[in-house]
mmCIF file of C-alpha atoms in Angstrom:
data_model
loop_
_atom_site.group_PDB
_atom_site.id
_atom_site.type_symbol
_atom_site.label_atom_id
_atom_site.label_comp_id
_atom_site.label_asym_id
_atom_site.label_seq_id
_atom_site.Cartn_x
_atom_site.Cartn_y
_atom_site.Cartn_z
ATOM 1 C CA GLU A 1 -4.590 34.990 39.449
ATOM 2 C CA VAL A 2 -2.734 37.332 37.095
ATOM 3 C CA VAL A 3 -0.738 39.911 39.037
ATOM 4 C CA LEU A 4 -0.186 43.250 37.298
ATOM 5 C CA THR A 5 2.838 45.258 38.421
ATOM 6 C CA GLN A 6 2.935 48.901 37.409
ATOM 7 C CA SER A 7 6.028 51.059 37.323
ATOM 8 C CA PRO A 8 7.112 53.557 38.297
ATOM 9 C CA GLY A 9 4.950 54.158 41.325
ATOM 10 C CA THR A 10 5.161 57.897 40.803
ATOM 11 C CA LEU A 11 6.207 59.927 37.772
ATOM 12 C CA SER A 12 7.059 63.596 38.370
ATOM 13 C CA LEU A 13 6.868 65.540 35.132
ATOM 14 C CA SER A 14 6.125 69.004 33.797
ATOM 15 C CA PRO A 15 3.290 69.922 31.438
ATOM 16 C CA GLY A 16 4.374 69.386 27.855
ATOM 17 C CA GLU A 17 6.661 66.493 28.718
ATOM 18 C CA GLY A 18 5.988 62.914 27.666
ATOM 19 C CA ALA A 19 5.077 60.085 30.049
ATOM 20 C CA THR A 20 5.712 56.361 29.714
ATOM 21 C CA LEU A 21 3.890 54.040 32.121
ATOM 22 C CA SER A 22 4.597 50.328 32.364
ATOM 23 C CA CYS A 23 2.339 47.405 33.261
ATOM 24 C CA ARG A 24 3.912 43.959 33.605
ATOM 25 C CA ALA A 25 1.781 40.827 33.968
ATOM 26 C CA SER A 26 2.742 37.667 35.868
ATOM 27 C CA GLN A 27 1.542 35.627 32.893
ATOM 28 C CA SER A 28 0.688 36.350 29.291
ATOM 29 C CA VAL A 29 -2.429 38.454 28.685
ATOM 30 C CA PRO A 30 -4.147 38.617 25.274
ATOM 31 C CA ARG A 31 -3.898 42.123 23.839
ATOM 32 C CA THR A 32 -7.660 42.313 23.561
ATOM 33 C CA ARG A 33 -7.951 41.848 27.339
ATOM 34 C CA LEU A 34 -5.720 44.688 28.581
ATOM 35 C CA ALA A 35 -7.101 48.128 29.488
ATOM 36 C CA TRP A 36 -5.907 51.364 31.082
ATOM 37 C CA TYR A 37 -7.850 53.779 33.289
ATOM 38 C CA GLN A 38 -7.288 57.300 34.578
ATOM 39 C CA GLN A 39 -8.465 58.281 38.039
ATOM 40 C CA LYS A 40 -8.533 61.737 39.581
ATOM 41 C CA PRO A 41 -9.086 62.402 43.310
ATOM 42 C CA GLY A 42 -12.662 61.815 44.399
ATOM 43 C CA GLN A 43 -13.691 60.421 41.024
ATOM 44 C CA ALA A 44 -14.323 57.006 39.577
ATOM 45 C CA PRO A 45 -11.782 55.592 37.141
ATOM 46 C CA ARG A 46 -12.257 56.550 33.496
ATOM 47 C CA LEU A 47 -11.484 54.180 30.641
ATOM 48 C CA VAL A 48 -8.583 55.454 28.536
ATOM 49 C CA ILE A 49 -7.381 52.471 26.496
ATOM 50 C CA TYR A 50 -8.940 49.081 25.762
ATOM 51 C CA GLY A 51 -7.601 46.208 23.716
ATOM 52 C CA ALA A 52 -4.088 47.365 24.653
ATOM 53 C CA SER A 53 -4.073 50.116 22.008
ATOM 54 C CA SER A 54 -7.600 51.374 21.223
ATOM 55 C CA ARG A 55 -8.564 54.752 22.632
ATOM 56 C CA ALA A 56 -11.888 54.961 24.435
ATOM 57 C CA THR A 57 -14.518 57.465 23.372
ATOM 58 C CA GLY A 58 -13.427 61.045 23.964
ATOM 59 C CA ILE A 59 -9.797 60.235 24.759
ATOM 60 C CA PRO A 60 -7.366 62.563 22.935
ATOM 61 C CA ASP A 61 -4.766 61.125 20.569
ATOM 62 C CA ARG A 62 -1.875 62.119 22.831
ATOM 63 C CA PHE A 63 -2.746 58.911 24.698
ATOM 64 C CA SER A 64 -1.520 55.682 23.154
ATOM 65 C CA GLY A 65 -1.146 52.108 24.305
ATOM 66 C CA SER A 66 1.145 49.355 23.153
ATOM 67 C CA GLY A 67 2.593 46.024 24.144
ATOM 68 C CA SER A 68 1.819 42.335 24.141
ATOM 69 C CA GLY A 69 2.296 39.184 26.178
ATOM 70 C CA THR A 70 3.405 40.306 29.627
ATOM 71 C CA ASP A 71 4.581 43.858 28.925
ATOM 72 C CA PHE A 72 2.272 46.748 28.162
ATOM 73 C CA THR A 73 2.832 50.503 27.997
ATOM 74 C CA LEU A 74 0.678 53.609 28.205
ATOM 75 C CA THR A 75 2.260 56.670 26.629
ATOM 76 C CA ILE A 76 1.108 60.256 26.979
ATOM 77 C CA SER A 77 2.942 62.241 24.342
ATOM 78 C CA ARG A 78 2.609 65.775 25.770
ATOM 79 C CA LEU A 79 1.159 66.145 29.229
ATOM 80 C CA GLU A 80 -1.704 68.577 29.611
ATOM 81 C CA PRO A 81 -2.674 69.892 33.078
ATOM 82 C CA GLU A 82 -5.749 67.624 33.101
ATOM 83 C CA ASP A 83 -3.616 64.503 32.554
ATOM 84 C CA PHE A 84 -2.067 64.566 36.026
ATOM 85 C CA ALA A 85 -3.782 61.677 37.754
ATOM 86 C CA VAL A 86 -3.346 58.032 38.726
ATOM 87 C CA TYR A 87 -3.368 55.431 35.949
ATOM 88 C CA PHE A 88 -4.293 51.771 36.388
ATOM 89 C CA CYS A 89 -3.967 48.823 34.057
ATOM 90 C CA GLN A 90 -6.501 45.974 34.125
ATOM 91 C CA GLN A 91 -6.631 42.497 32.619
ATOM 92 C CA PHE A 92 -9.328 39.945 32.024
ATOM 93 C CA GLY A 93 -7.357 37.348 30.152
ATOM 94 C CA SER A 94 -8.345 34.982 32.902
ATOM 95 C CA SER A 95 -10.655 35.186 35.896
ATOM 96 C CA PRO A 96 -10.475 36.842 38.280
ATOM 97 C CA LEU A 97 -10.156 40.199 36.592
ATOM 98 C CA THR A 98 -7.310 42.120 38.209
ATOM 99 C CA PHE A 99 -5.943 45.652 38.347
ATOM 100 C CA GLY A 100 -2.447 46.969 38.752
ATOM 101 C CA GLY A 101 -1.477 49.057 41.749
ATOM 102 C CA GLY A 102 -1.367 52.280 39.758
ATOM 103 C CA THR A 103 1.125 54.913 38.636
ATOM 104 C CA LYS A 104 0.667 58.455 39.870
ATOM 105 C CA VAL A 105 1.606 61.122 37.341
ATOM 106 C CA GLU A 106 2.254 64.281 39.321
ATOM 107 C CA ILE A 107 3.309 67.793 38.448
ATOM 108 C CA LYS A 108 6.999 68.363 38.974
ATOM 109 C CA GLN B 1 -26.303 59.653 28.456
ATOM 110 C CA VAL B 2 -25.878 56.409 30.342
ATOM 111 C CA GLN B 3 -25.528 56.888 34.078
ATOM 112 C CA LEU B 4 -25.036 54.548 37.005
ATOM 113 C CA GLN B 5 -25.854 55.433 40.602
ATOM 114 C CA GLU B 6 -24.969 53.364 43.649
ATOM 115 C CA SER B 7 -27.145 53.439 46.764
ATOM 116 C CA GLY B 8 -27.106 51.726 50.131
ATOM 117 C CA PRO B 9 -26.037 52.073 53.751
ATOM 118 C CA GLY B 10 -22.706 53.739 54.360
ATOM 119 C CA LEU B 11 -22.033 52.252 57.794
ATOM 120 C CA LEU B 12 -22.218 48.634 58.868
ATOM 121 C CA LYS B 13 -21.211 46.640 61.917
ATOM 122 C CA PRO B 14 -18.984 43.559 61.686
ATOM 123 C CA SER B 15 -20.865 40.376 60.702
ATOM 124 C CA GLU B 16 -23.709 42.323 59.031
ATOM 125 C CA THR B 17 -24.661 42.017 55.377
ATOM 126 C CA LEU B 18 -23.740 44.752 52.923
ATOM 127 C CA SER B 19 -26.497 45.464 50.392
ATOM 128 C CA LEU B 20 -25.960 47.900 47.533
ATOM 129 C CA THR B 21 -28.057 48.748 44.509
ATOM 130 C CA CYS B 22 -26.975 50.286 41.222
ATOM 131 C CA THR B 23 -29.625 52.131 39.229
ATOM 132 C CA VAL B 24 -28.986 52.254 35.491
ATOM 133 C CA SER B 25 -30.302 55.189 33.431
ATOM 134 C CA ASP B 26 -30.760 55.601 29.678
ATOM 135 C CA VAL B 27 -29.927 52.053 28.644
ATOM 136 C CA SER B 28 -31.666 48.728 29.117
ATOM 137 C CA ILE B 29 -30.066 46.596 31.785
ATOM 138 C CA THR B 30 -30.671 43.537 29.602
ATOM 139 C CA SER B 31 -28.139 44.689 27.032
ATOM 140 C CA TYR B 32 -24.915 44.412 29.032
ATOM 141 C CA TYR B 33 -22.979 42.703 31.783
ATOM 142 C CA TRP B 34 -22.836 44.637 35.056
ATOM 143 C CA ASN B 35 -20.055 44.689 37.599
ATOM 144 C CA TRP B 36 -19.153 45.636 41.143
ATOM 145 C CA ILE B 37 -15.658 46.867 41.942
ATOM 146 C CA ARG B 38 -14.306 48.215 45.198
ATOM 147 C CA GLN B 39 -11.314 50.342 46.080
ATOM 148 C CA SER B 40 -9.438 50.713 49.329
ATOM 149 C CA PRO B 41 -5.991 52.074 50.207
ATOM 150 C CA GLU B 42 -4.968 48.621 51.425
ATOM 151 C CA LYS B 43 -6.073 46.516 48.450
ATOM 152 C CA GLY B 44 -6.383 49.051 45.638
ATOM 153 C CA LEU B 45 -8.967 48.298 42.971
ATOM 154 C CA GLU B 46 -10.586 44.895 43.461
ATOM 155 C CA TRP B 47 -13.098 43.345 41.080
ATOM 156 C CA ILE B 48 -15.962 41.738 43.000
ATOM 157 C CA GLY B 49 -17.835 40.162 40.112
ATOM 158 C CA TYR B 50 -20.371 40.538 37.323
ATOM 159 C CA VAL B 51 -24.001 39.702 36.710
ATOM 160 C CA HIS B 52 -26.123 39.380 33.581
ATOM 161 C CA HIS B 53 -29.914 39.549 33.447
ATOM 162 C CA SER B 54 -29.886 35.914 32.265
ATOM 163 C CA GLY B 55 -28.591 34.952 35.691
ATOM 164 C CA ASN B 56 -25.029 34.411 34.533
ATOM 165 C CA THR B 57 -22.543 35.490 37.202
ATOM 166 C CA ASP B 58 -18.828 35.336 37.890
ATOM 167 C CA TYR B 59 -17.403 36.264 41.258
ATOM 168 C CA ASN B 60 -13.888 36.869 42.482
ATOM 169 C CA PRO B 61 -12.854 33.661 44.275
ATOM 170 C CA SER B 62 -11.502 35.746 47.146
ATOM 171 C CA LEU B 63 -15.090 36.794 47.936
ATOM 172 C CA ASN B 64 -17.071 34.031 46.235
ATOM 173 C CA SER B 65 -18.550 32.434 49.329
ATOM 174 C CA ARG B 66 -19.926 35.759 50.607
ATOM 175 C CA VAL B 67 -21.154 37.413 47.394
ATOM 176 C CA THR B 68 -24.483 37.355 45.614
ATOM 177 C CA MET B 69 -25.425 39.566 42.663
ATOM 178 C CA SER B 70 -28.782 39.898 40.965
ATOM 179 C CA VAL B 71 -30.631 41.960 38.368
ATOM 180 C CA ASP B 72 -34.092 43.512 38.634
ATOM 181 C CA THR B 73 -35.148 44.216 35.067
ATOM 182 C CA SER B 74 -38.413 45.869 36.129
ATOM 183 C CA LYS B 75 -36.471 48.587 37.951
ATOM 184 C CA ASN B 76 -33.411 48.616 35.648
ATOM 185 C CA GLN B 77 -31.257 47.932 38.683
ATOM 186 C CA PHE B 78 -28.706 45.394 39.783
ATOM 187 C CA SER B 79 -27.554 44.633 43.289
ATOM 188 C CA LEU B 80 -24.749 43.320 45.447
ATOM 189 C CA LYS B 81 -24.979 41.425 48.714
ATOM 190 C CA LEU B 82 -21.859 40.707 50.732
ATOM 191 C CA THR B 83 -22.344 38.729 53.921
ATOM 192 C CA SER B 84 -20.348 38.630 57.158
ATOM 193 C CA VAL B 85 -18.554 41.911 56.583
ATOM 194 C CA SER B 86 -15.474 42.929 58.523
ATOM 195 C CA ALA B 87 -13.243 45.979 58.640
ATOM 196 C CA ALA B 88 -11.411 44.554 55.630
ATOM 197 C CA ASP B 89 -14.534 45.238 53.543
ATOM 198 C CA THR B 90 -14.341 48.975 54.186
ATOM 199 C CA ALA B 91 -13.956 50.562 50.746
ATOM 200 C CA VAL B 92 -15.496 52.718 48.061
ATOM 201 C CA TYR B 93 -17.850 50.493 46.074
ATOM 202 C CA TYR B 94 -18.406 51.173 42.384
ATOM 203 C CA CYS B 95 -20.847 49.703 39.918
ATOM 204 C CA ALA B 96 -19.669 49.618 36.329
ATOM 205 C CA ARG B 97 -20.763 48.505 32.877
ATOM 206 C CA TRP B 98 -18.808 45.945 30.902
ATOM 207 C CA GLY B 99 -18.296 47.784 27.633
ATOM 208 C CA VAL B 100 -19.380 46.713 24.198
ATOM 209 C CA SER B 101 -18.542 48.461 20.936
ATOM 210 C CA CYS B 102 -20.986 48.175 18.032
ATOM 211 C CA SER B 103 -20.316 49.164 14.447
ATOM 212 C CA GLY B 104 -22.155 48.235 11.290
ATOM 213 C CA GLY B 105 -24.356 45.777 13.113
ATOM 214 C CA THR B 106 -21.428 43.930 14.673
ATOM 215 C CA CYS B 107 -20.676 44.238 18.370
ATOM 216 C CA SER B 108 -17.489 43.314 20.177
ATOM 217 C CA ASP B 109 -16.593 43.103 23.843
ATOM 218 C CA LEU B 110 -14.260 45.851 25.064
ATOM 219 C CA HIS B 111 -13.084 43.634 27.946
ATOM 220 C CA ALA B 112 -13.109 46.830 30.017
ATOM 221 C CA PHE B 113 -15.440 48.997 32.061
ATOM 222 C CA ASP B 114 -16.672 51.912 29.979
ATOM 223 C CA ILE B 115 -19.195 53.460 32.369
ATOM 224 C CA TRP B 116 -18.767 53.771 36.142
ATOM 225 C CA GLY B 117 -20.965 55.028 38.936
ATOM 226 C CA GLN B 118 -19.611 57.772 41.170
ATOM 227 C CA GLY B 119 -18.947 55.282 43.973
ATOM 228 C CA THR B 120 -20.292 54.950 47.484
ATOM 229 C CA MET B 121 -18.195 54.738 50.643
ATOM 230 C CA VAL B 122 -18.962 51.789 52.897
ATOM 231 C CA THR B 123 -17.411 51.666 56.360
ATOM 232 C CA VAL B 124 -17.481 48.610 58.604
ATOM 233 C CA SER B 125 -16.969 49.503 62.242
ATOM 234 C CA SER B 126 -18.297 48.454 65.604
#
């Protein structure tokens, strides 16, 4: 099973600042098989990035994804109030599909 | 717009069977792969498995022996059965669509979940 480790666990930032979230895999994951989700309290996760770098429908261009192999990054260029949430990475390079433990982006 | 809605009992006793249904609106269930995912504070997000109307399934090995998924095309629904539940199965259960992107007549797998239900809390307690 591919283990995804996300860091940091919590990111305390102010609106307007940039955020860099890391997702490290225990073995190589094809770029096409890496996704990122945003989850707010009481809601289901929402797809943000698929294929490591493609934005999902309706996702603003301040969100970007990058990386390859075992290291992937989600970047939010300028945090808006609605961006404060928990972010998860997910892989399906090999079964079973797995998720990372999440990074909480909170208001400083 | 495409919507998914989970339904089923919210409280079970240990050793009982969990049965959930996901009703799919505004898209044919035959067009996609359908998944169950659960979330708990202890385990985080955990993929349970997927089902296709053709009968194709893939289950998480950690739950494989207890899981069955099926599709009812006449009702545009798919379902999850998890046997011999314990407190460790207490979680929010989500159904979700495996995304596909189509452009110019060509479709490609997103390898991600593009539509989720709102989730349903299932508690296992004696």
